GROMACS .gro file of C-alpha atoms in nm:
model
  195
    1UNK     CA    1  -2.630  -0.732   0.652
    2UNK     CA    2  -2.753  -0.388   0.486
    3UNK     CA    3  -2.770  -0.402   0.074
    4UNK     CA    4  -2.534  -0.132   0.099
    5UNK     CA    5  -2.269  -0.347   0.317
    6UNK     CA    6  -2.300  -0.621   0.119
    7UNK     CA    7  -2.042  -0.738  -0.142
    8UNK     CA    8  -1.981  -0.555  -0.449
    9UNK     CA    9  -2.041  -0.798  -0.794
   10UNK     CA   10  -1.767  -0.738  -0.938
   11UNK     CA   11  -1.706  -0.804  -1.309
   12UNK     CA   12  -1.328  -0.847  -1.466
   13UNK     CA   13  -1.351  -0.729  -1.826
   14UNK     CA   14  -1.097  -0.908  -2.051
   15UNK     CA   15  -1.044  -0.699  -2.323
   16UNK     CA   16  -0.830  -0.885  -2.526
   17UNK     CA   17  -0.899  -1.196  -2.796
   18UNK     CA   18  -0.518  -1.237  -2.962
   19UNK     CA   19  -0.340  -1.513  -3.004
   20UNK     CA   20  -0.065  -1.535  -2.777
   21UNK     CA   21  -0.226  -1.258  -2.517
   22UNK     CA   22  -0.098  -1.170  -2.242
   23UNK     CA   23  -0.389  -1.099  -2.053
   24UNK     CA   24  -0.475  -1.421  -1.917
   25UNK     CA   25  -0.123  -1.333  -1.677
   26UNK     CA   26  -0.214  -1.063  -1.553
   27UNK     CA   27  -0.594  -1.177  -1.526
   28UNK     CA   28  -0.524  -1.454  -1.279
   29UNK     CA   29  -0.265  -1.205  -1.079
   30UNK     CA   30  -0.594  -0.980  -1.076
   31UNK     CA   31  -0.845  -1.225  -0.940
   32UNK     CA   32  -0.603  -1.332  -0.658
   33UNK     CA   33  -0.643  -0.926  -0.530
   34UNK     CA   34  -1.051  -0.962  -0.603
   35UNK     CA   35  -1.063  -1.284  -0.438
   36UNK     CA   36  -0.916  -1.167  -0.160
   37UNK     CA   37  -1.115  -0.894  -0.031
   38UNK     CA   38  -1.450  -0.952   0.173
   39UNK     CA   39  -1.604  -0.606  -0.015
   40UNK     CA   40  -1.572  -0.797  -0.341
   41UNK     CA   41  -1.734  -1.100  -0.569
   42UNK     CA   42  -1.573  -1.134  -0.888
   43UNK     CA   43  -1.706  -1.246  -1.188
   44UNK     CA   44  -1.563  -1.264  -1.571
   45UNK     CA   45  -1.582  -1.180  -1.924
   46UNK     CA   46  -1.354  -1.251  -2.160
   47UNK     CA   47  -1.411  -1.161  -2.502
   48UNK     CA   48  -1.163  -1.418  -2.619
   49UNK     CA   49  -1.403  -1.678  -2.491
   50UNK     CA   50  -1.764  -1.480  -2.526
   51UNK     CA   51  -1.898  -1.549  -2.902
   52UNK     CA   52  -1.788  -1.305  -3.174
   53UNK     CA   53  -2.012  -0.970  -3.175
   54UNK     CA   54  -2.105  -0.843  -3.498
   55UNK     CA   55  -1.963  -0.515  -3.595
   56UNK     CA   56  -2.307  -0.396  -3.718
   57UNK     CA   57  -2.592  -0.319  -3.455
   58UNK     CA   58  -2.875  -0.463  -3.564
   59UNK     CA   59  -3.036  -0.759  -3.386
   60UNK     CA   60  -3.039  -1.105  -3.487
   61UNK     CA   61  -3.120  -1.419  -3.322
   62UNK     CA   62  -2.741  -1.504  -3.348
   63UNK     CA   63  -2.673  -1.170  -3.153
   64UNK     CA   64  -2.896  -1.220  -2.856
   65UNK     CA   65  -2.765  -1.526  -2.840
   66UNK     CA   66  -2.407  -1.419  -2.835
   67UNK     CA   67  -2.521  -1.139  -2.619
   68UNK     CA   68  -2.706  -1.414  -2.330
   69UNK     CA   69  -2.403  -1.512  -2.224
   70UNK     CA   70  -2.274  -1.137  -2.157
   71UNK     CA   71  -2.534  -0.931  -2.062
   72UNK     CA   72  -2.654  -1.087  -1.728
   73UNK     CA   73  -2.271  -1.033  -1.644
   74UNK     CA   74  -2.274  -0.703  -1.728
   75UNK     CA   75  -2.636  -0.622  -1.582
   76UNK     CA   76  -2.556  -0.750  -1.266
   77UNK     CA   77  -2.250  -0.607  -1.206
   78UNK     CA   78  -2.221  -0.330  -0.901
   79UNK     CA   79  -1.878  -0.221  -1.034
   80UNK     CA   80  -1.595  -0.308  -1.353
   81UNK     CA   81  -1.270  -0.356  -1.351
   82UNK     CA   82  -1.154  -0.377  -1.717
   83UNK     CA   83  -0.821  -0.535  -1.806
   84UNK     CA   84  -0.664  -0.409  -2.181
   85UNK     CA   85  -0.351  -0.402  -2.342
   86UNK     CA   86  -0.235  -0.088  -2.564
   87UNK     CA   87  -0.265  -0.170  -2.906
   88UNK     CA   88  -0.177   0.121  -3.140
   89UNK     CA   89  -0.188   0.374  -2.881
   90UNK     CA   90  -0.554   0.286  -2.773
   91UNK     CA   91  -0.784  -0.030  -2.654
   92UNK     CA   92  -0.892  -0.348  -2.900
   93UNK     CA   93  -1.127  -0.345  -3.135
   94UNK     CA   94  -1.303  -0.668  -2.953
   95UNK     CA   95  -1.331  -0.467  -2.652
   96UNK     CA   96  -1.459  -0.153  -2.812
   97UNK     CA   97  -1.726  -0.409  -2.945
   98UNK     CA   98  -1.861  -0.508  -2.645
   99UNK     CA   99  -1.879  -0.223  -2.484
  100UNK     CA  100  -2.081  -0.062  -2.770
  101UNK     CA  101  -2.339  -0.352  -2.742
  102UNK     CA  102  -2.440  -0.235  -2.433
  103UNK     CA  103  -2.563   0.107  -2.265
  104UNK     CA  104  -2.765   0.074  -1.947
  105UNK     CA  105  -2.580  -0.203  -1.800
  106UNK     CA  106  -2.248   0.042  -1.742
  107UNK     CA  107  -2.442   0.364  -1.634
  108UNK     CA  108  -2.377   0.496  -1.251
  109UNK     CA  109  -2.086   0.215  -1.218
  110UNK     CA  110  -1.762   0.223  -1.135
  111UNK     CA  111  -1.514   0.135  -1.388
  112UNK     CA  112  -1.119   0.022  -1.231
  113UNK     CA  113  -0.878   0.030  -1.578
  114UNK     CA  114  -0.584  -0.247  -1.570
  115UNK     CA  115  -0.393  -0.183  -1.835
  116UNK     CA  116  -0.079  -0.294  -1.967
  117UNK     CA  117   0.203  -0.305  -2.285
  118UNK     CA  118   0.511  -0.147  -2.380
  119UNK     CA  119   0.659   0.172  -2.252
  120UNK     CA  120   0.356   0.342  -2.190
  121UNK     CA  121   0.217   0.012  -2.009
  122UNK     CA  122  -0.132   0.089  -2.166
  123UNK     CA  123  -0.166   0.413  -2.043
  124UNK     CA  124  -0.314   0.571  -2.318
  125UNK     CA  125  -0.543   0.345  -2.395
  126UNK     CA  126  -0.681   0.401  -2.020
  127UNK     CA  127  -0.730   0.752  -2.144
  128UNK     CA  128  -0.952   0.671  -2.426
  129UNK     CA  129  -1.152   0.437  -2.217
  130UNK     CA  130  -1.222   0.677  -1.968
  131UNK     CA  131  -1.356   0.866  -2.245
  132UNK     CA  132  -1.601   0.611  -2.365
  133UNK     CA  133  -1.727   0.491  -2.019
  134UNK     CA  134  -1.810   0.885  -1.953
  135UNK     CA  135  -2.047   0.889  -2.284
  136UNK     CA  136  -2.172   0.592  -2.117
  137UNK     CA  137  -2.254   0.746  -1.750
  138UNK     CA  138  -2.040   0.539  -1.587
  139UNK     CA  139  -1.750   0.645  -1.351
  140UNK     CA  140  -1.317   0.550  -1.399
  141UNK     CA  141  -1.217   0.572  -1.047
  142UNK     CA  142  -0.905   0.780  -1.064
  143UNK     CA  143  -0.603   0.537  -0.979
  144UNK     CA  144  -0.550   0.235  -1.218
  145UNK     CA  145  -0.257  -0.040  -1.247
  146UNK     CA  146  -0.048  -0.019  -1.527
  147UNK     CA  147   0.206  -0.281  -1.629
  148UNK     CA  148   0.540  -0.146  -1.840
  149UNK     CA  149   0.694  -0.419  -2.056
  150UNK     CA  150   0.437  -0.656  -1.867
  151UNK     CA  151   0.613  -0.987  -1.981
  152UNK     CA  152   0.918  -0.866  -1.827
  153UNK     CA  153   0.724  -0.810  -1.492
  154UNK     CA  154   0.659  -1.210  -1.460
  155UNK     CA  155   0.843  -1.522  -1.418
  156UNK     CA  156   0.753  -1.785  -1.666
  157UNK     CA  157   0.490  -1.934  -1.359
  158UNK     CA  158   0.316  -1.599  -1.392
  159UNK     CA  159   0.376  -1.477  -1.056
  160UNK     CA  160   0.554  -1.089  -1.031
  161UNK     CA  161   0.923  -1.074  -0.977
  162UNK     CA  162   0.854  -0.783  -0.764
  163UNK     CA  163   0.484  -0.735  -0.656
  164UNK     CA  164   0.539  -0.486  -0.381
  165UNK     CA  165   0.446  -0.152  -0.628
  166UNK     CA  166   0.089  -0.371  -0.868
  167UNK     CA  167  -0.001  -0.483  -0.530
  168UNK     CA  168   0.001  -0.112  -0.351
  169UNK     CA  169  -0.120  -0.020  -0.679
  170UNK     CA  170  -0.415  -0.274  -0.677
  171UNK     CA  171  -0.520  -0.190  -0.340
  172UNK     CA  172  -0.546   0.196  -0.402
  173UNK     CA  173  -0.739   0.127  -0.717
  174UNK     CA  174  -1.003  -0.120  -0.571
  175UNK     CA  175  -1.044   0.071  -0.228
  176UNK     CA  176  -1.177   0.302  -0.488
  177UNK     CA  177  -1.354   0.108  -0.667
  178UNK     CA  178  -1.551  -0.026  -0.389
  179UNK     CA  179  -1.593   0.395  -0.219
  180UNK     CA  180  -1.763   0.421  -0.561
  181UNK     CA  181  -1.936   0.086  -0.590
  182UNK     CA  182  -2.102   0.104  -0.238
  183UNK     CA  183  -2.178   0.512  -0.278
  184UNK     CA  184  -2.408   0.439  -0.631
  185UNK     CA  185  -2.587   0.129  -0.531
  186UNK     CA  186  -2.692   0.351  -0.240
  187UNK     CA  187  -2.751   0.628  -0.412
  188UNK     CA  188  -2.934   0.412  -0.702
  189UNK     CA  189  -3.128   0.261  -0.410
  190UNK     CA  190  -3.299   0.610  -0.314
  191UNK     CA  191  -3.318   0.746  -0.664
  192UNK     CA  192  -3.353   0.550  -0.937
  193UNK     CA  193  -3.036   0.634  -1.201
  194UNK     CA  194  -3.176   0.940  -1.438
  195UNK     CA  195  -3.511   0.936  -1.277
   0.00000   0.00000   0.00000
């Protein structure tokens, strides 16, 4: 098998650390669609269950330590697919956090946004994310799932009452994701990223 055919390391973002989340829902709902595929390996982060970040950027043994457990993840990774609720019109603060520790390990990447929450199912905060992971060089791939009033989506086993539109939804998005994933670690391949 050609590098370039081979599957895409994939890694699922969790980008929220409240109590009571949702995330972990939708999360599992996600990984059946990653699992799935042949194109894809999943992987995870969860800042809910990655030690706490400081706020400040300076180094500190406690950091890199924190940071050991995330950054191979992150390095590794061919392509994202980041999982957030809304919170106050925009993404958490956790999240925000770990994406500001790091800067080479998202540039030339695809990033897939999952978002969900109330009316706006997370919408908006996909719109300031796409904003950050540009200053970062990386790449949203245009189509993302969004879940409206996402509790009211699942049964209390967390499967969807109706998966028919997330699933379409899902597949669009990582077909994407992958078109993106495979075109960069070929193009990385012949010329090095900002060589």
């Amino acid at each position: 098998m050609k590098t370039t055919d081979a599957p895409l390391r994939t890694t699922l973002v969790i980008g929220s650390n409240r109590h009571g989340r949702f995330a972990p829902v939708i999360a599992d709902w996600l990984l059946d669609r990653l699992r799935a595929r042949t194109d894809l390996t999943p992987q995870v982060v969860d800042v809910a269950t990655t030690p706490d970040l400081p706020t400040t950027f300076a180094r500190s043994p406690e950091t890199d330590t924190a940071l050991a457990s995330i950054t191979p993840k992150l390095a590794s990774a061919d392509a994202f697919v980041v999982l957030t609720p809304e919170y106050n019109h925009s993404f958490p603060a956790a999240l925000k956090n770990l994406i500001d520790w790091h800067y080479t390990e998202w540039q030339a990447k695809p990033v897939a946004l999952v978002t969900y929450g109330g009316l706006a199912g997370g919408l908006r905060a996909a719109e300031h994310l796409r904003q950050v992971f540009a200053e970062l060089h990386a790449v949203t791939v245009r189509d993302t799932v969004s879940f409206h009033h996402a509790g009211a989506a699942f049964d209390d086993e967390g499967h969807l009452k109706d998966p028919t539109a997330p699933d379409a939804a899902a597949k669009v998005m990582l077909d994407q994701l992958t078109w993106w994933g495979r075109a960069l670690r070929e193009a990385k391949q012949q010329h090095p990223y900002g060589a």
